[in-house]
C-alpha cells in the first residue's frame, strides 16, 4: 500500500490482529507468533520470489507445490512475512512437509479454511491498515499540537524536548557541535546507548578538529541516521540554523509515525535555536508571520527592510525521484542553501533567500527553480518566476533552472506599461491556465512532452489547450512571426 504524502506511512499490521478476525477462521499452525504484514499477494507459481517486495502475506492453494523446503526457503529469502495456505480444492489438509519447512525456516504458516476466500483476507488486511493509519494520524496530530504548545512556553527548548520524550516514550537530548549535552529529557540510558548516540550524532554533524570552530561550510552530511542497541532504537537528526546542533533519541520502538513526530520537533528546535540578531531579526520574523497570515506585502515591507540590498530570491524545489518532501527535508535543504525560511506546499519546497547571497548551486537529489532578486512588494512575481524556472528545469531534466530577466534586447526598448497594455489586449481571450500553457509551450520550443512534464498534465491536455489558444486568438501558431509576437506579449504580461 503506497504511502500518502499527507501524513506518516501506514504502519505494518501484526499477524495476530488478522488472526483475531473470527469471521475469517484463520489458524496459525507453524512458525513464530509475531509477524508484520505490509501487503497481501496471491500466487500459484512454483517460485514467486521474483514478484515479492518483502513483508507480504502470501496466499496460495499449493497448485504447483513440489519441494516444500525449497519453496519456503525462497519465500524467506524474498522477505515474505507469512504464508497463508488455502485448504481445498487442491489439498485436503496442509501438507506436513510444508508445516515442517515453515517451522524450520521460521515462517508463520496460516491455515485458510475452504469457506474463506482469499479476497476476504485481502479486504480485512486493507481495512486493518486503514484503521491503523487513522490511529497513527491522530497520534501524530496530537503530538504536533503538544509540541507546538511546548514551543510557546517561556523555556521552549527544554519544554519541546520533554514533550518529545513523552510522545516517543524514550530519551532525547540536544547535543552541541562538539558532542556536549545542551539539554536532555526522558531518563538515563545505559552507557553503551549514550556512546552509540554520540557516535550516531557525529554521522549527521561530524565534529570539527580540536580548536576549529564549527563552520556550516564543512562537507555536507546526512540529515538523519538510525541505529539500534538490543531492543533500543537510536535516531540522530541534524538541526538547521548553522549551529551544528544534533537531536538524538533512544526509544523502545520504531513506529511509522515516530519519524514524522521527530521531524516536527527538528523544525521547531531549528527555529528556536537559530541565532538571533536583536530587534531587526525580530522585526523580520514578525513580518514573515504577517505575510503568512495574508498581510499585503507593502504593509510588511518596512519590517523586512525594503531598501537597497534588501531584495529577496525565491527558490522552488522538488525531490528528483518524485517522492513527496516533508518539513524535515525542507529544513535541511534550506540550511544547505543558507536560509531557515522554508515551507512545504504539497510536493514543492519553497525557500526565501535574503540578497545578497552566494549563487544557488544544484543540490543532490533535488530539482531547483530560482527567481531573480525582488523587493518584498514583488515577492508574488518572484514566486511565479521560481515556479516557472522549476517547471522548465523538470521539463529539460536539468537540476537547476534560473529565471532569465526579460530586460535587455528588443524587449527592453518598449516601455513596460505599453508592453503590458499591448499584452493584455492581445491575450484578452485567454484564461490564466491557457495563457500559462501557451507561454510554457513556446518557451520549450513547442515540445508537447516537455510542456506536459513542466505543467504536470497529460500531453493530450497540452495539445487541447494550445489548440484552444489558437482558436480563441484566431491565429496560426505554426507561423514564427505569430509565435514571436505572442512570446513578447506573454513576457510582458503581468502574471
XYZ file of C-alpha atoms in Angstrom:
495
model
C 0.000 0.000 0.000
C 1.677 3.252 -1.065
C 2.324 5.931 1.496
C 0.365 9.139 1.402
C 2.288 12.417 1.250
C -0.208 13.941 3.665
C 0.977 12.057 6.732
C 3.056 9.247 8.176
C 3.354 5.935 6.306
C 0.881 3.160 7.000
C 2.033 1.053 9.980
C 2.515 -2.681 9.396
C -0.320 -4.917 10.566
C 0.522 -7.531 13.223
C -0.427 -11.016 12.101
C -2.182 -11.510 15.447
C -4.724 -8.791 14.549
C -5.635 -10.625 11.351
C -5.907 -13.949 13.173
C -8.233 -12.319 15.697
C -10.849 -11.769 12.967
C -13.119 -14.674 13.871
C -15.184 -14.419 10.685
C -12.124 -15.447 8.654
C -11.442 -18.615 10.633
C -7.658 -18.362 10.173
C -5.348 -20.516 12.308
C -1.569 -20.330 12.734
C -0.188 -23.885 12.604
C 3.578 -23.330 12.322
C 6.288 -20.715 12.667
C 6.623 -17.805 15.097
C 3.619 -15.990 16.522
C 4.772 -12.489 15.572
C 4.880 -11.118 12.020
C 4.260 -7.693 10.491
C 2.196 -7.595 7.294
C 2.653 -4.859 4.702
C 0.965 -6.436 1.679
C -1.257 -9.300 0.576
C -0.240 -11.255 -2.511
C -1.766 -14.344 -4.125
C 0.368 -16.625 -6.280
C 0.250 -20.213 -7.533
C 3.711 -20.044 -9.088
C 6.244 -22.694 -8.182
C 8.665 -19.880 -7.245
C 7.026 -16.463 -6.601
C 10.322 -14.970 -5.375
C 10.800 -12.548 -8.360
C 7.399 -10.959 -7.706
C 7.664 -10.339 -3.963
C 8.619 -6.990 -2.436
C 9.014 -8.176 1.144
C 6.518 -8.014 4.006
C 3.809 -9.967 2.175
C 1.232 -12.357 3.461
C 1.453 -14.769 0.533
C -1.748 -16.710 -0.147
C -1.634 -19.967 -2.116
C -3.592 -23.189 -2.623
C -0.393 -25.098 -3.430
C -1.230 -25.812 -7.067
C 2.454 -26.158 -8.029
C 3.893 -27.020 -4.618
C 6.580 -29.658 -5.167
C 9.599 -29.161 -2.897
C 8.163 -27.554 0.244
C 11.547 -26.810 1.840
C 12.896 -25.007 -1.242
C 9.608 -23.149 -1.680
C 9.609 -21.830 1.900
C 13.339 -21.017 1.820
C 12.768 -18.836 -1.262
C 9.858 -17.039 0.449
C 12.028 -16.267 3.461
C 14.827 -15.103 1.166
C 12.363 -12.740 -0.568
C 11.330 -11.272 2.786
C 7.769 -12.622 2.935
C 6.198 -12.161 6.366
C 3.818 -15.132 6.423
C 2.298 -17.850 4.269
C -1.443 -18.486 4.082
C -2.374 -21.927 2.729
C -5.877 -22.498 1.406
C -7.298 -25.926 2.165
C -9.212 -27.423 -0.811
C -9.649 -27.797 -3.672
C -6.030 -28.932 -4.303
C -5.085 -30.242 -0.841
C -7.494 -31.597 1.769
C -5.079 -30.627 4.541
C -1.969 -28.533 4.820
C 0.928 -30.765 3.666
C 3.043 -31.984 6.589
C 6.210 -31.165 4.638
C 5.090 -27.539 4.357
C 4.387 -27.344 8.093
C 7.848 -28.769 8.816
C 9.543 -26.369 6.369
C 7.830 -23.284 7.831
C 8.771 -24.355 11.339
C 12.359 -24.966 10.242
C 12.776 -21.637 8.413
C 10.821 -19.555 10.928
C 7.994 -18.502 8.576
C 4.489 -18.223 10.092
C 2.097 -20.608 8.360
C -1.629 -19.845 8.465
C -4.330 -22.357 7.543
C -7.141 -20.842 5.473
C -10.420 -22.818 5.695
C -12.284 -23.715 2.483
C -15.119 -21.240 3.153
C -12.765 -18.230 3.406
C -11.960 -16.511 0.133
C -8.515 -15.003 -0.422
C -10.171 -11.706 -1.389
C -11.868 -11.577 2.029
C -8.440 -11.853 3.674
C -7.073 -9.069 1.471
C -10.020 -6.796 2.320
C -9.519 -7.478 6.013
C -5.831 -6.521 5.806
C -6.597 -3.291 3.921
C -9.285 -2.452 6.497
C -6.833 -3.036 9.346
C -4.281 -0.875 7.567
C -6.777 1.953 7.183
C -7.681 1.771 10.860
C -4.012 1.729 11.854
C -3.268 4.706 9.628
C -6.120 6.715 11.145
C -4.824 5.925 14.622
C -1.323 6.970 13.608
C -2.561 10.209 12.052
C -4.451 11.049 15.229
C -1.354 10.300 17.295
C 0.848 12.481 15.086
C -1.716 15.294 15.195
C -1.879 15.183 18.985
C 1.925 15.125 19.167
C 2.181 18.105 16.832
C -0.245 20.108 18.958
C 1.610 19.175 22.147
C 5.000 20.134 20.680
C 3.652 23.451 19.370
C 2.224 24.230 22.826
C 5.577 23.391 24.405
C 7.348 25.693 21.944
C 5.240 28.595 23.185
C 6.396 28.188 26.806
C 8.927 30.581 28.408
C 11.562 27.767 28.315
C 10.727 26.468 24.818
C 13.734 24.246 24.048
C 13.646 22.155 27.268
C 9.842 22.082 27.046
C 9.895 20.716 23.488
C 12.455 18.069 24.476
C 10.387 16.993 27.490
C 7.255 16.724 25.372
C 9.116 14.791 22.673
C 10.374 12.343 25.301
C 6.776 11.835 26.464
C 5.431 11.344 22.933
C 8.128 8.829 21.948
C 8.464 7.276 25.417
C 12.250 7.500 25.309
C 15.378 9.519 25.956
C 16.014 12.698 23.929
C 18.973 15.051 24.040
C 20.213 18.115 22.192
C 23.953 17.880 21.528
C 26.341 20.676 20.628
C 28.781 20.512 17.713
C 31.496 19.079 19.982
C 29.198 16.409 21.445
C 28.250 18.151 24.695
C 24.729 17.783 26.085
C 22.903 21.099 25.861
C 19.525 19.817 27.125
C 18.129 16.344 27.776
C 14.918 14.694 28.903
C 13.439 11.256 29.410
C 15.518 9.146 31.759
C 19.085 7.902 31.784
C 20.134 5.344 29.155
C 22.878 2.781 29.697
C 26.470 3.870 28.988
C 26.666 1.843 25.760
C 23.494 3.552 24.485
C 24.898 7.002 25.302
C 28.124 6.156 23.487
C 26.198 4.862 20.468
C 24.113 8.069 20.353
C 27.284 10.176 20.419
C 28.724 8.187 17.514
C 25.463 8.487 15.590
C 25.430 12.251 16.158
C 28.848 12.520 14.523
C 27.408 10.864 11.409
C 24.936 13.715 10.819
C 27.115 16.505 12.278
C 30.794 15.458 12.224
C 32.817 17.175 14.963
C 35.419 19.695 13.878
C 39.100 19.179 14.581
C 40.222 20.314 18.049
C 40.460 24.080 18.184
C 38.488 24.530 14.953
C 35.170 26.376 15.324
C 32.081 24.885 13.786
C 31.518 26.004 10.199
C 28.377 25.417 8.086
C 30.652 25.165 5.026
C 32.023 21.771 6.052
C 31.352 18.812 3.782
C 27.607 18.028 3.775
C 26.467 15.108 5.938
C 23.224 13.110 6.055
C 20.382 14.956 7.750
C 19.411 11.877 9.782
C 20.742 8.472 10.801
C 19.470 5.420 12.706
C 20.978 2.542 14.674
C 19.964 0.119 17.421
C 21.309 -1.416 20.611
C 19.383 -4.551 21.503
C 15.718 -3.542 21.779
C 16.538 0.191 21.882
C 16.200 2.173 18.647
C 18.527 5.122 18.131
C 17.996 8.211 15.975
C 20.023 11.340 15.193
C 18.825 14.443 13.330
C 20.895 17.461 12.315
C 19.232 20.776 13.185
C 19.220 23.688 10.774
C 20.404 27.138 11.711
C 24.152 26.709 11.266
C 24.923 25.902 14.923
C 25.960 22.290 14.453
C 23.312 21.079 16.908
C 22.035 17.499 16.800
C 18.873 15.947 18.215
C 19.412 12.341 19.388
C 16.745 9.892 20.555
C 16.706 6.444 22.160
C 13.254 4.828 22.073
C 11.843 1.366 22.825
C 10.048 1.188 19.478
C 10.265 2.467 15.923
C 6.708 3.094 14.824
C 5.910 4.576 11.437
C 4.785 7.934 12.829
C 7.795 8.410 15.112
C 9.917 9.814 12.287
C 7.169 12.331 11.493
C 6.892 13.413 15.139
C 10.678 13.731 15.378
C 10.698 15.777 12.159
C 8.208 18.238 13.648
C 10.432 18.595 16.706
C 13.504 19.133 14.495
C 11.814 22.015 12.681
C 10.695 23.624 15.946
C 14.092 23.211 17.593
C 15.870 24.542 14.500
C 13.797 27.709 14.685
C 14.114 28.008 18.469
C 17.899 27.580 18.499
C 18.670 29.700 15.426
C 20.924 32.688 16.219
C 19.006 35.913 16.809
C 20.105 39.375 15.741
C 18.164 41.607 18.097
C 15.255 43.798 17.118
C 15.997 43.635 13.393
C 15.651 39.850 13.300
C 12.544 40.013 15.479
C 11.010 42.533 13.086
C 11.720 40.318 10.100
C 10.224 37.290 11.833
C 7.096 39.294 12.638
C 6.877 40.446 9.024
C 7.126 36.906 7.698
C 4.401 35.767 10.072
C 2.188 38.599 8.845
C 2.860 37.603 5.231
C 1.894 34.010 6.032
C -1.317 35.289 7.609
C -2.228 37.169 4.453
C -0.971 40.716 5.039
C -0.259 42.791 1.931
C 3.465 42.892 1.009
C 3.547 46.689 1.084
C 2.321 46.630 4.690
C 5.203 44.489 5.917
C 7.926 45.839 3.627
C 9.248 48.328 6.244
C 9.775 45.474 8.724
C 11.633 43.313 6.221
C 13.730 46.205 5.011
C 12.657 47.222 1.553
C 15.649 49.277 0.620
C 18.845 48.852 -1.362
C 20.449 45.480 -0.730
C 17.272 44.091 0.828
C 15.976 42.138 -2.142
C 14.967 38.507 -1.833
C 15.273 35.406 -4.010
C 12.614 32.695 -4.076
C 13.629 29.064 -4.639
C 11.186 26.272 -5.528
C 12.369 22.679 -5.183
C 11.026 19.165 -5.666
C 12.604 15.795 -4.953
C 14.262 14.460 -8.112
C 12.920 10.951 -7.501
C 9.338 12.214 -7.277
C 8.849 11.326 -3.605
C 6.996 13.931 -1.525
C 9.021 16.319 0.621
C 8.307 16.916 4.292
C 9.216 19.595 6.820
C 12.458 17.796 7.695
C 13.555 17.703 4.045
C 12.601 21.358 3.631
C 14.561 22.447 6.681
C 17.646 20.512 5.585
C 17.501 21.952 2.066
C 17.008 25.468 3.412
C 20.026 25.035 5.693
C 22.103 23.815 2.734
C 21.159 26.953 0.791
C 21.810 29.185 3.796
C 18.274 30.047 4.904
C 15.959 28.991 7.733
C 12.954 30.380 5.820
C 11.388 27.335 4.168
C 7.992 25.708 3.832
C 6.393 22.707 2.130
C 3.425 23.277 -0.178
C 2.175 19.825 -1.205
C 5.151 18.345 -3.122
C 7.066 21.618 -3.503
C 9.525 23.182 -1.059
C 9.689 26.987 -1.134
C 12.687 28.806 0.313
C 13.261 32.546 0.774
C 16.878 33.727 0.470
C 17.917 37.256 1.504
C 20.117 39.095 -1.002
C 22.990 39.284 -1.452
C 23.775 35.582 -1.234
C 26.055 33.097 -2.899
C 24.850 31.744 -6.224
C 22.376 28.919 -5.719
C 24.094 25.651 -6.581
C 22.442 22.372 -7.607
C 21.619 20.121 -4.644
C 21.918 16.324 -4.845
C 18.524 14.659 -5.069
C 16.642 17.908 -5.819
C 15.438 19.873 -8.831
C 15.514 23.623 -8.186
C 13.927 26.693 -9.743
C 15.361 30.100 -8.791
C 13.753 33.515 -9.224
C 15.512 36.771 -9.864
C 16.114 39.220 -6.985
C 12.953 41.043 -5.949
C 11.873 43.508 -3.269
C 9.267 42.449 -0.738
C 6.478 44.097 -2.694
C 7.321 41.917 -5.723
C 7.602 38.571 -3.912
C 4.459 37.163 -5.602
C 6.097 37.806 -9.009
C 9.332 36.188 -7.785
C 7.316 33.191 -6.578
C 5.862 32.808 -10.078
C 9.334 33.112 -11.601
C 10.672 30.353 -9.341
C 7.710 28.103 -10.166
C 8.256 28.567 -13.892
C 12.005 28.009 -13.547
C 11.351 24.759 -11.666
C 8.910 23.581 -14.318
C 11.434 24.360 -17.052
C 14.179 22.511 -15.158
C 11.994 19.415 -14.763
C 10.924 19.519 -18.401
C 14.510 19.768 -19.624
C 15.775 17.303 -16.986
C 18.308 19.717 -15.525
C 18.947 20.005 -11.764
C 18.726 23.809 -11.664
C 16.598 26.324 -13.544
C 17.116 30.058 -13.186
C 14.763 32.857 -14.174
C 16.103 34.874 -17.067
C 15.112 38.555 -16.771
C 13.249 39.951 -19.740
C 15.111 43.261 -19.618
C 17.582 43.973 -22.382
C 17.418 43.220 -26.107
C 14.437 44.290 -28.145
C 12.034 43.826 -25.221
C 13.881 46.499 -23.289
C 13.160 49.095 -25.992
C 9.429 49.070 -25.240
C 8.174 50.896 -22.125
C 6.876 48.409 -19.597
C 3.426 49.989 -19.296
C 2.896 49.981 -23.068
C 4.150 46.392 -23.352
C 1.752 45.267 -20.654
C -1.194 47.123 -22.182
C -0.495 45.508 -25.559
C -0.154 42.090 -23.927
C -3.445 42.496 -22.078
C -5.284 43.433 -25.261
C -3.720 40.690 -27.395
C -4.167 37.930 -24.808
C -7.582 39.054 -23.510
C -9.432 35.968 -24.876
C -7.205 33.591 -22.872
C -7.809 32.473 -19.316
C -4.801 32.278 -16.991
C -4.362 28.473 -17.394
C -4.463 28.794 -21.189
C -2.001 31.713 -21.196
C 0.396 29.853 -18.901
C 0.189 26.723 -21.074
C 0.915 28.762 -24.196
C 3.813 30.563 -22.509
C 5.332 27.288 -21.314
C 4.814 25.608 -24.707
C 6.527 28.474 -26.526
C 9.397 28.578 -24.024
C 10.031 24.875 -24.683
C 10.036 25.321 -28.477
C 6.648 23.696 -28.987
C 7.529 20.396 -27.287
C 4.346 18.630 -26.190
C 6.121 16.175 -23.894
C 8.313 18.730 -22.116
C 5.393 21.081 -21.640
C 3.336 18.249 -20.168
C 6.160 17.486 -17.713
C 6.562 21.154 -16.758
C 2.827 21.663 -16.170
C 2.241 18.167 -14.698
C -0.585 17.393 -17.114
C -1.075 14.847 -19.885
C 0.398 15.703 -23.289
C -3.098 15.494 -24.815
C -4.215 18.195 -22.366
C -1.388 20.399 -23.649
C -2.471 19.785 -27.249
C -6.086 20.638 -26.424
C -5.140 23.818 -24.584
C -2.791 25.040 -27.316
C -5.438 24.297 -29.949
C -7.945 26.229 -27.849
C -5.499 29.162 -27.673
C -5.128 29.157 -31.462
C -8.916 29.146 -31.876
C -9.542 31.933 -29.358
C -6.778 34.106 -30.789
C -7.830 33.231 -34.366
C -4.218 32.771 -35.406
C -1.783 30.205 -36.822
C 0.642 29.067 -34.136
C 2.864 27.427 -36.744
C 3.753 30.906 -38.031
C 7.054 32.063 -36.498
C 6.003 35.724 -36.656
C 2.874 34.876 -34.673
C 4.867 32.873 -32.140
C 7.349 35.736 -31.718
C 4.632 38.327 -31.097
C 2.838 36.060 -28.642
C 6.101 35.346 -26.832
C 6.814 39.077 -26.386
C 3.217 39.576 -25.205
C 3.393 36.711 -22.727
C 6.713 38.038 -21.373
C 5.203 41.472 -20.930
C 2.023 40.204 -19.316
C 1.846 40.509 -15.512
C 1.058 37.047 -14.042
